[in-house]
């Protein structure tokens, strides 16, 4: 029997999450100085559901004048916010965390509606981790002398923060929580395709009675982000594509302003012969198909030791047949919608290049919805290091599989990339895990797991994956200036 015949697929009854808890406005303004205001640009754009292509709301598009207004509000609020005792700032940050928990279902549903990710991921990963980051950094706000013993930590001032569309709420928490805890004020620019949870967060900030101007949120596309980079802010924190990150670094070079970049990745997930194979299969599936592969640290390159290649491949094909692709708001869904038409086109183009360059494609049988942006879970075998699908970040549910014979070869192949964000190692030998971790040029190395995050653990990359760390004690450093 082939791999498909060995699997008896389960039949799942629809289990849709209700959207009644979400109260969408017809039109959203910019959040500046504690209030929602109309954009001086006079422009609005429509944000949609990628699963249905139906419009959700009209969103203000901030122009340079609007960005300047938000930055001015942040500067005006900076003095009083910095002067607050750390314990007082902690109360606000803690309050935000609690409100996120209280409204967690609302945030989870909205995240899936606007972003396309399965509700079980929004509910069980994104929202709880966002709240956890605010809780964690609330604890640091009055303990900075212990974070940096022997030195005085002062806030850098106003932080301009630009976040991507793959984890809208979580990325906002990664940026805002350490900045607020250390006494900075912020101007946040969410991605143009997923602004709604950031705007709902603005309502939470109002409910938490955060002083006006401490956090400002300006929505828009690339021009809005470029205006924020050029504005008189003291720091830029950017998470997004390597291409845009390079342009930001060039723009800020020589200005003396602070900068952190968390960019693309092409992570290697490395499976040795002695690995727990069934556990590794689940880790590989989670590593690449979580959030439709819209993850900068996704394990998009699978390196398998040759003796177990055929076994692992058969199990992966079997497992792909069980993945449920469809409505993000269905609690049974494993793989939701691709975030946008533009991203779907990018994925399709790279997959086509893999076929044209001679790799062998495998996709499970599944019926895709007629409307929306969808792509089947995909894996490629017969991949070499020269294939585009092995070199370029696809940012979709596409896995490239290569083989190796020795640990040294695995390290060489894993590091043969311009990126250096993450890696995974699957083996029964602890000594081998340590040996590999010392040699893999990646900011995060997971051992017998993948895509596990904790607010106390730093995250960031090397090479074209950027510099600086978010999370943990290390996540405080980009937002402070240290003096003896």
PDB file of C-alpha atoms in Angstrom, residues 226-432:
ATOM      1  CA  UNK A 226       9.094  54.994   5.801  1.00  0.00           C
ATOM      2  CA  UNK A 227       7.759  58.230   7.307  1.00  0.00           C
ATOM      3  CA  UNK A 228       8.198  56.795  10.795  1.00  0.00           C
ATOM      4  CA  UNK A 229      11.797  55.768  10.022  1.00  0.00           C
ATOM      5  CA  UNK A 230      12.548  59.311   8.845  1.00  0.00           C
ATOM      6  CA  UNK A 231      10.752  60.951  11.787  1.00  0.00           C
ATOM      7  CA  UNK A 232      12.701  62.310  14.797  1.00  0.00           C
ATOM      8  CA  UNK A 233      12.438  59.189  16.951  1.00  0.00           C
ATOM      9  CA  UNK A 234      15.288  57.918  19.122  1.00  0.00           C
ATOM     10  CA  UNK A 235      15.014  54.260  18.148  1.00  0.00           C
ATOM     11  CA  UNK A 236      13.574  52.098  15.399  1.00  0.00           C
ATOM     12  CA  UNK A 237      12.567  48.499  16.070  1.00  0.00           C
ATOM     13  CA  UNK A 238      11.607  46.631  12.920  1.00  0.00           C
ATOM     14  CA  UNK A 239      10.381  43.098  12.307  1.00  0.00           C
ATOM     15  CA  UNK A 240       9.839  42.159   8.677  1.00  0.00           C
ATOM     16  CA  UNK A 241      11.599  41.305   5.457  1.00  0.00           C
ATOM     17  CA  UNK A 242      15.367  41.400   5.041  1.00  0.00           C
ATOM     18  CA  UNK A 243      15.006  43.658   2.002  1.00  0.00           C
ATOM     19  CA  UNK A 244      13.158  46.357   3.947  1.00  0.00           C
ATOM     20  CA  UNK A 245      15.482  45.905   6.937  1.00  0.00           C
ATOM     21  CA  UNK A 246      18.488  46.672   4.752  1.00  0.00           C
ATOM     22  CA  UNK A 247      16.859  49.890   3.535  1.00  0.00           C
ATOM     23  CA  UNK A 248      16.094  50.957   7.108  1.00  0.00           C
ATOM     24  CA  UNK A 249      19.661  50.300   8.216  1.00  0.00           C
ATOM     25  CA  UNK A 250      20.995  52.336   5.301  1.00  0.00           C
ATOM     26  CA  UNK A 251      18.630  55.189   6.157  1.00  0.00           C
ATOM     27  CA  UNK A 252      19.690  55.273   9.818  1.00  0.00           C
ATOM     28  CA  UNK A 253      23.415  54.822   9.223  1.00  0.00           C
ATOM     29  CA  UNK A 254      25.382  57.646  10.796  1.00  0.00           C
ATOM     30  CA  UNK A 255      22.402  59.195  12.568  1.00  0.00           C
ATOM     31  CA  UNK A 256      23.280  57.850  16.014  1.00  0.00           C
ATOM     32  CA  UNK A 257      19.774  56.529  16.481  1.00  0.00           C
ATOM     33  CA  UNK A 258      19.224  53.102  18.016  1.00  0.00           C
ATOM     34  CA  UNK A 259      18.146  50.232  15.759  1.00  0.00           C
ATOM     35  CA  UNK A 260      17.141  46.589  16.139  1.00  0.00           C
ATOM     36  CA  UNK A 261      16.147  44.356  13.227  1.00  0.00           C
ATOM     37  CA  UNK A 262      14.435  40.953  13.281  1.00  0.00           C
ATOM     38  CA  UNK A 263      14.317  39.840   9.662  1.00  0.00           C
ATOM     39  CA  UNK A 264      13.925  36.753   7.492  1.00  0.00           C
ATOM     40  CA  UNK A 265      14.985  33.182   8.029  1.00  0.00           C
ATOM     41  CA  UNK A 266      15.525  29.855   6.308  1.00  0.00           C
ATOM     42  CA  UNK A 267      15.831  27.560   9.307  1.00  0.00           C
ATOM     43  CA  UNK A 268      17.218  24.040   9.154  1.00  0.00           C
ATOM     44  CA  UNK A 269      15.392  21.297  11.052  1.00  0.00           C
ATOM     45  CA  UNK A 270      17.948  18.487  11.403  1.00  0.00           C
ATOM     46  CA  UNK A 271      16.866  14.890  12.069  1.00  0.00           C
ATOM     47  CA  UNK A 272      19.495  12.288  13.001  1.00  0.00           C
ATOM     48  CA  UNK A 273      19.128   8.531  12.638  1.00  0.00           C
ATOM     49  CA  UNK A 274      18.686   8.021  16.381  1.00  0.00           C
ATOM     50  CA  UNK A 275      15.962  10.663  16.737  1.00  0.00           C
ATOM     51  CA  UNK A 276      12.510   9.744  18.079  1.00  0.00           C
ATOM     52  CA  UNK A 277      11.000   9.638  14.582  1.00  0.00           C
ATOM     53  CA  UNK A 278       7.316  10.036  15.424  1.00  0.00           C
ATOM     54  CA  UNK A 279       8.127  12.958  17.713  1.00  0.00           C
ATOM     55  CA  UNK A 280      10.343  14.454  15.014  1.00  0.00           C
ATOM     56  CA  UNK A 281       7.540  14.188  12.442  1.00  0.00           C
ATOM     57  CA  UNK A 282       5.269  16.250  14.693  1.00  0.00           C
ATOM     58  CA  UNK A 283       8.063  18.758  15.220  1.00  0.00           C
ATOM     59  CA  UNK A 284       8.674  19.059  11.492  1.00  0.00           C
ATOM     60  CA  UNK A 285       4.949  19.553  10.823  1.00  0.00           C
ATOM     61  CA  UNK A 286       4.732  22.217  13.522  1.00  0.00           C
ATOM     62  CA  UNK A 287       7.964  23.793  12.333  1.00  0.00           C
ATOM     63  CA  UNK A 288       6.761  24.511   8.805  1.00  0.00           C
ATOM     64  CA  UNK A 289       2.950  24.389   8.732  1.00  0.00           C
ATOM     65  CA  UNK A 290       2.233  26.354  11.921  1.00  0.00           C
ATOM     66  CA  UNK A 291       0.580  29.638  10.897  1.00  0.00           C
ATOM     67  CA  UNK A 292       0.671  28.507   7.218  1.00  0.00           C
ATOM     68  CA  UNK A 293       4.447  28.787   7.301  1.00  0.00           C
ATOM     69  CA  UNK A 294       4.124  32.535   7.898  1.00  0.00           C
ATOM     70  CA  UNK A 295       6.882  32.357  10.513  1.00  0.00           C
ATOM     71  CA  UNK A 296      10.316  33.970  10.206  1.00  0.00           C
ATOM     72  CA  UNK A 297      11.885  31.086  12.132  1.00  0.00           C
ATOM     73  CA  UNK A 298       9.932  28.364  10.295  1.00  0.00           C
ATOM     74  CA  UNK A 299      11.802  25.091   9.787  1.00  0.00           C
ATOM     75  CA  UNK A 300      11.526  25.340   6.014  1.00  0.00           C
ATOM     76  CA  UNK A 301      14.626  23.196   5.299  1.00  0.00           C
ATOM     77  CA  UNK A 302      14.521  19.630   6.594  1.00  0.00           C
ATOM     78  CA  UNK A 303      17.902  17.891   6.759  1.00  0.00           C
ATOM     79  CA  UNK A 304      17.540  14.123   7.272  1.00  0.00           C
ATOM     80  CA  UNK A 305      20.297  11.600   7.949  1.00  0.00           C
ATOM     81  CA  UNK A 306      20.253   9.195   5.001  1.00  0.00           C
ATOM     82  CA  UNK A 307      19.420   5.907   6.833  1.00  0.00           C
ATOM     83  CA  UNK A 308      16.046   7.246   8.012  1.00  0.00           C
ATOM     84  CA  UNK A 309      15.155   9.372   4.990  1.00  0.00           C
ATOM     85  CA  UNK A 310      12.639   6.954   3.428  1.00  0.00           C
ATOM     86  CA  UNK A 311      10.975   6.158   6.764  1.00  0.00           C
ATOM     87  CA  UNK A 312      10.646   9.813   7.702  1.00  0.00           C
ATOM     88  CA  UNK A 313       9.377  10.760   4.250  1.00  0.00           C
ATOM     89  CA  UNK A 314       6.638   8.119   4.368  1.00  0.00           C
ATOM     90  CA  UNK A 315       5.526   9.267   7.798  1.00  0.00           C
ATOM     91  CA  UNK A 316       5.522  12.916   6.697  1.00  0.00           C
ATOM     92  CA  UNK A 317       3.369  12.133   3.675  1.00  0.00           C
ATOM     93  CA  UNK A 318       0.960  10.209   5.877  1.00  0.00           C
ATOM     94  CA  UNK A 319       0.818  13.088   8.329  1.00  0.00           C
ATOM     95  CA  UNK A 320       0.195  15.663   5.593  1.00  0.00           C
ATOM     96  CA  UNK A 321      -2.911  13.730   4.599  1.00  0.00           C
ATOM     97  CA  UNK A 322      -4.412  14.384   8.038  1.00  0.00           C
ATOM     98  CA  UNK A 323      -3.930  18.170   7.995  1.00  0.00           C
ATOM     99  CA  UNK A 324      -7.202  20.015   7.672  1.00  0.00           C
ATOM    100  CA  UNK A 325      -7.054  23.094   5.427  1.00  0.00           C
ATOM    101  CA  UNK A 326      -9.902  25.575   5.530  1.00  0.00           C
ATOM    102  CA  UNK A 327     -11.910  28.069   7.557  1.00  0.00           C
ATOM    103  CA  UNK A 328      -9.584  29.721  10.105  1.00  0.00           C
ATOM    104  CA  UNK A 329     -12.492  30.108  12.531  1.00  0.00           C
ATOM    105  CA  UNK A 330     -13.171  26.357  12.578  1.00  0.00           C
ATOM    106  CA  UNK A 331     -11.595  24.840  15.691  1.00  0.00           C
ATOM    107  CA  UNK A 332     -10.616  21.737  13.679  1.00  0.00           C
ATOM    108  CA  UNK A 333      -8.562  23.666  11.112  1.00  0.00           C
ATOM    109  CA  UNK A 334      -4.805  23.027  11.036  1.00  0.00           C
ATOM    110  CA  UNK A 335      -3.811  25.238   8.086  1.00  0.00           C
ATOM    111  CA  UNK A 336      -5.684  28.461   7.468  1.00  0.00           C
ATOM    112  CA  UNK A 337      -5.627  31.093   4.745  1.00  0.00           C
ATOM    113  CA  UNK A 338      -2.572  32.707   3.201  1.00  0.00           C
ATOM    114  CA  UNK A 339      -2.449  36.272   4.484  1.00  0.00           C
ATOM    115  CA  UNK A 340      -2.825  38.128   1.193  1.00  0.00           C
ATOM    116  CA  UNK A 341      -3.070  37.775  -2.566  1.00  0.00           C
ATOM    117  CA  UNK A 342       0.456  39.162  -2.899  1.00  0.00           C
ATOM    118  CA  UNK A 343       1.887  36.565  -0.531  1.00  0.00           C
ATOM    119  CA  UNK A 344       0.017  33.747  -2.283  1.00  0.00           C
ATOM    120  CA  UNK A 345       1.489  34.850  -5.603  1.00  0.00           C
ATOM    121  CA  UNK A 346       4.974  34.836  -4.078  1.00  0.00           C
ATOM    122  CA  UNK A 347       4.490  31.286  -2.742  1.00  0.00           C
ATOM    123  CA  UNK A 348       3.135  30.025  -6.063  1.00  0.00           C
ATOM    124  CA  UNK A 349       6.054  31.528  -7.972  1.00  0.00           C
ATOM    125  CA  UNK A 350       8.672  29.915  -5.742  1.00  0.00           C
ATOM    126  CA  UNK A 351       6.939  26.536  -5.779  1.00  0.00           C
ATOM    127  CA  UNK A 352       6.812  26.675  -9.564  1.00  0.00           C
ATOM    128  CA  UNK A 353      10.552  27.379  -9.599  1.00  0.00           C
ATOM    129  CA  UNK A 354      11.125  24.251  -7.507  1.00  0.00           C
ATOM    130  CA  UNK A 355       9.290  22.123 -10.062  1.00  0.00           C
ATOM    131  CA  UNK A 356      11.113  23.770 -12.966  1.00  0.00           C
ATOM    132  CA  UNK A 357      14.502  23.176 -11.322  1.00  0.00           C
ATOM    133  CA  UNK A 358      13.810  19.456 -11.001  1.00  0.00           C
ATOM    134  CA  UNK A 359      12.683  18.927  -7.405  1.00  0.00           C
ATOM    135  CA  UNK A 360       9.862  16.444  -6.796  1.00  0.00           C
ATOM    136  CA  UNK A 361       6.713  17.959  -5.345  1.00  0.00           C
ATOM    137  CA  UNK A 362       4.207  16.263  -3.038  1.00  0.00           C
ATOM    138  CA  UNK A 363       0.878  17.747  -1.957  1.00  0.00           C
ATOM    139  CA  UNK A 364      -1.917  15.938  -0.128  1.00  0.00           C
ATOM    140  CA  UNK A 365      -5.366  15.642  -1.604  1.00  0.00           C
ATOM    141  CA  UNK A 366      -7.639  18.321  -0.183  1.00  0.00           C
ATOM    142  CA  UNK A 367     -10.458  20.531  -1.377  1.00  0.00           C
ATOM    143  CA  UNK A 368      -9.687  24.220  -1.029  1.00  0.00           C
ATOM    144  CA  UNK A 369     -12.397  26.841  -0.491  1.00  0.00           C
ATOM    145  CA  UNK A 370     -13.538  28.640  -3.631  1.00  0.00           C
ATOM    146  CA  UNK A 371     -12.948  32.116  -2.206  1.00  0.00           C
ATOM    147  CA  UNK A 372      -9.969  33.435  -0.300  1.00  0.00           C
ATOM    148  CA  UNK A 373      -6.232  32.795  -0.495  1.00  0.00           C
ATOM    149  CA  UNK A 374      -5.227  29.154  -0.032  1.00  0.00           C
ATOM    150  CA  UNK A 375      -2.272  26.886  -0.633  1.00  0.00           C
ATOM    151  CA  UNK A 376      -1.923  23.180   0.028  1.00  0.00           C
ATOM    152  CA  UNK A 377       0.732  21.945   2.478  1.00  0.00           C
ATOM    153  CA  UNK A 378       3.669  21.082   0.228  1.00  0.00           C
ATOM    154  CA  UNK A 379       6.948  19.231   0.474  1.00  0.00           C
ATOM    155  CA  UNK A 380       9.792  18.841  -2.007  1.00  0.00           C
ATOM    156  CA  UNK A 381      12.335  16.033  -2.285  1.00  0.00           C
ATOM    157  CA  UNK A 382      15.328  15.858  -4.593  1.00  0.00           C
ATOM    158  CA  UNK A 383      16.298  19.350  -3.424  1.00  0.00           C
ATOM    159  CA  UNK A 384      19.865  20.622  -3.664  1.00  0.00           C
ATOM    160  CA  UNK A 385      21.524  23.626  -2.073  1.00  0.00           C
ATOM    161  CA  UNK A 386      21.307  25.497  -5.391  1.00  0.00           C
ATOM    162  CA  UNK A 387      17.512  25.310  -5.657  1.00  0.00           C
ATOM    163  CA  UNK A 388      15.715  28.588  -5.008  1.00  0.00           C
ATOM    164  CA  UNK A 389      13.328  26.785  -2.654  1.00  0.00           C
ATOM    165  CA  UNK A 390      16.353  25.834  -0.521  1.00  0.00           C
ATOM    166  CA  UNK A 391      17.853  29.340  -0.548  1.00  0.00           C
ATOM    167  CA  UNK A 392      15.006  31.862  -0.514  1.00  0.00           C
ATOM    168  CA  UNK A 393      12.497  32.481   2.238  1.00  0.00           C
ATOM    169  CA  UNK A 394       9.114  31.297   0.949  1.00  0.00           C
ATOM    170  CA  UNK A 395       7.056  32.325   3.998  1.00  0.00           C
ATOM    171  CA  UNK A 396       4.444  29.717   3.229  1.00  0.00           C
ATOM    172  CA  UNK A 397       3.540  26.061   3.910  1.00  0.00           C
ATOM    173  CA  UNK A 398       6.371  24.639   1.793  1.00  0.00           C
ATOM    174  CA  UNK A 399       9.070  22.245   3.060  1.00  0.00           C
ATOM    175  CA  UNK A 400      12.311  21.435   1.230  1.00  0.00           C
ATOM    176  CA  UNK A 401      13.959  18.120   2.187  1.00  0.00           C
ATOM    177  CA  UNK A 402      17.688  17.426   1.853  1.00  0.00           C
ATOM    178  CA  UNK A 403      19.836  14.598   3.230  1.00  0.00           C
ATOM    179  CA  UNK A 404      23.199  14.328   4.997  1.00  0.00           C
ATOM    180  CA  UNK A 405      25.592  11.555   6.070  1.00  0.00           C
ATOM    181  CA  UNK A 406      27.600  13.098   8.932  1.00  0.00           C
ATOM    182  CA  UNK A 407      27.043  15.708  11.616  1.00  0.00           C
ATOM    183  CA  UNK A 408      29.724  17.865  10.000  1.00  0.00           C
ATOM    184  CA  UNK A 409      27.863  17.793   6.699  1.00  0.00           C
ATOM    185  CA  UNK A 410      24.621  18.692   8.468  1.00  0.00           C
ATOM    186  CA  UNK A 411      26.261  21.734  10.064  1.00  0.00           C
ATOM    187  CA  UNK A 412      27.771  22.821   6.754  1.00  0.00           C
ATOM    188  CA  UNK A 413      24.440  22.579   4.937  1.00  0.00           C
ATOM    189  CA  UNK A 414      22.501  24.202   7.758  1.00  0.00           C
ATOM    190  CA  UNK A 415      24.865  27.185   7.873  1.00  0.00           C
ATOM    191  CA  UNK A 416      25.016  27.536   4.091  1.00  0.00           C
ATOM    192  CA  UNK A 417      22.472  30.345   4.037  1.00  0.00           C
ATOM    193  CA  UNK A 418      22.565  34.129   4.364  1.00  0.00           C
ATOM    194  CA  UNK A 419      20.121  33.801   7.259  1.00  0.00           C
ATOM    195  CA  UNK A 420      20.723  32.814  10.866  1.00  0.00           C
ATOM    196  CA  UNK A 421      17.556  33.025  12.914  1.00  0.00           C
ATOM    197  CA  UNK A 422      16.789  29.519  14.168  1.00  0.00           C
ATOM    198  CA  UNK A 423      17.474  25.799  13.856  1.00  0.00           C
ATOM    199  CA  UNK A 424      16.219  22.507  15.250  1.00  0.00           C
ATOM    200  CA  UNK A 425      18.119  19.338  16.211  1.00  0.00           C
ATOM    201  CA  UNK A 426      16.465  15.937  16.677  1.00  0.00           C
ATOM    202  CA  UNK A 427      18.585  13.226  18.285  1.00  0.00           C
ATOM    203  CA  UNK A 428      18.645  10.900  21.284  1.00  0.00           C
ATOM    204  CA  UNK A 429      22.141  12.040  22.308  1.00  0.00           C
ATOM    205  CA  UNK A 430      22.452  15.084  24.543  1.00  0.00           C
ATOM    206  CA  UNK A 431      26.144  15.448  23.712  1.00  0.00           C
ATOM    207  CA  UNK A 432      25.298  15.682  20.013  1.00  0.00           C
TER     208      UNK A 432
END
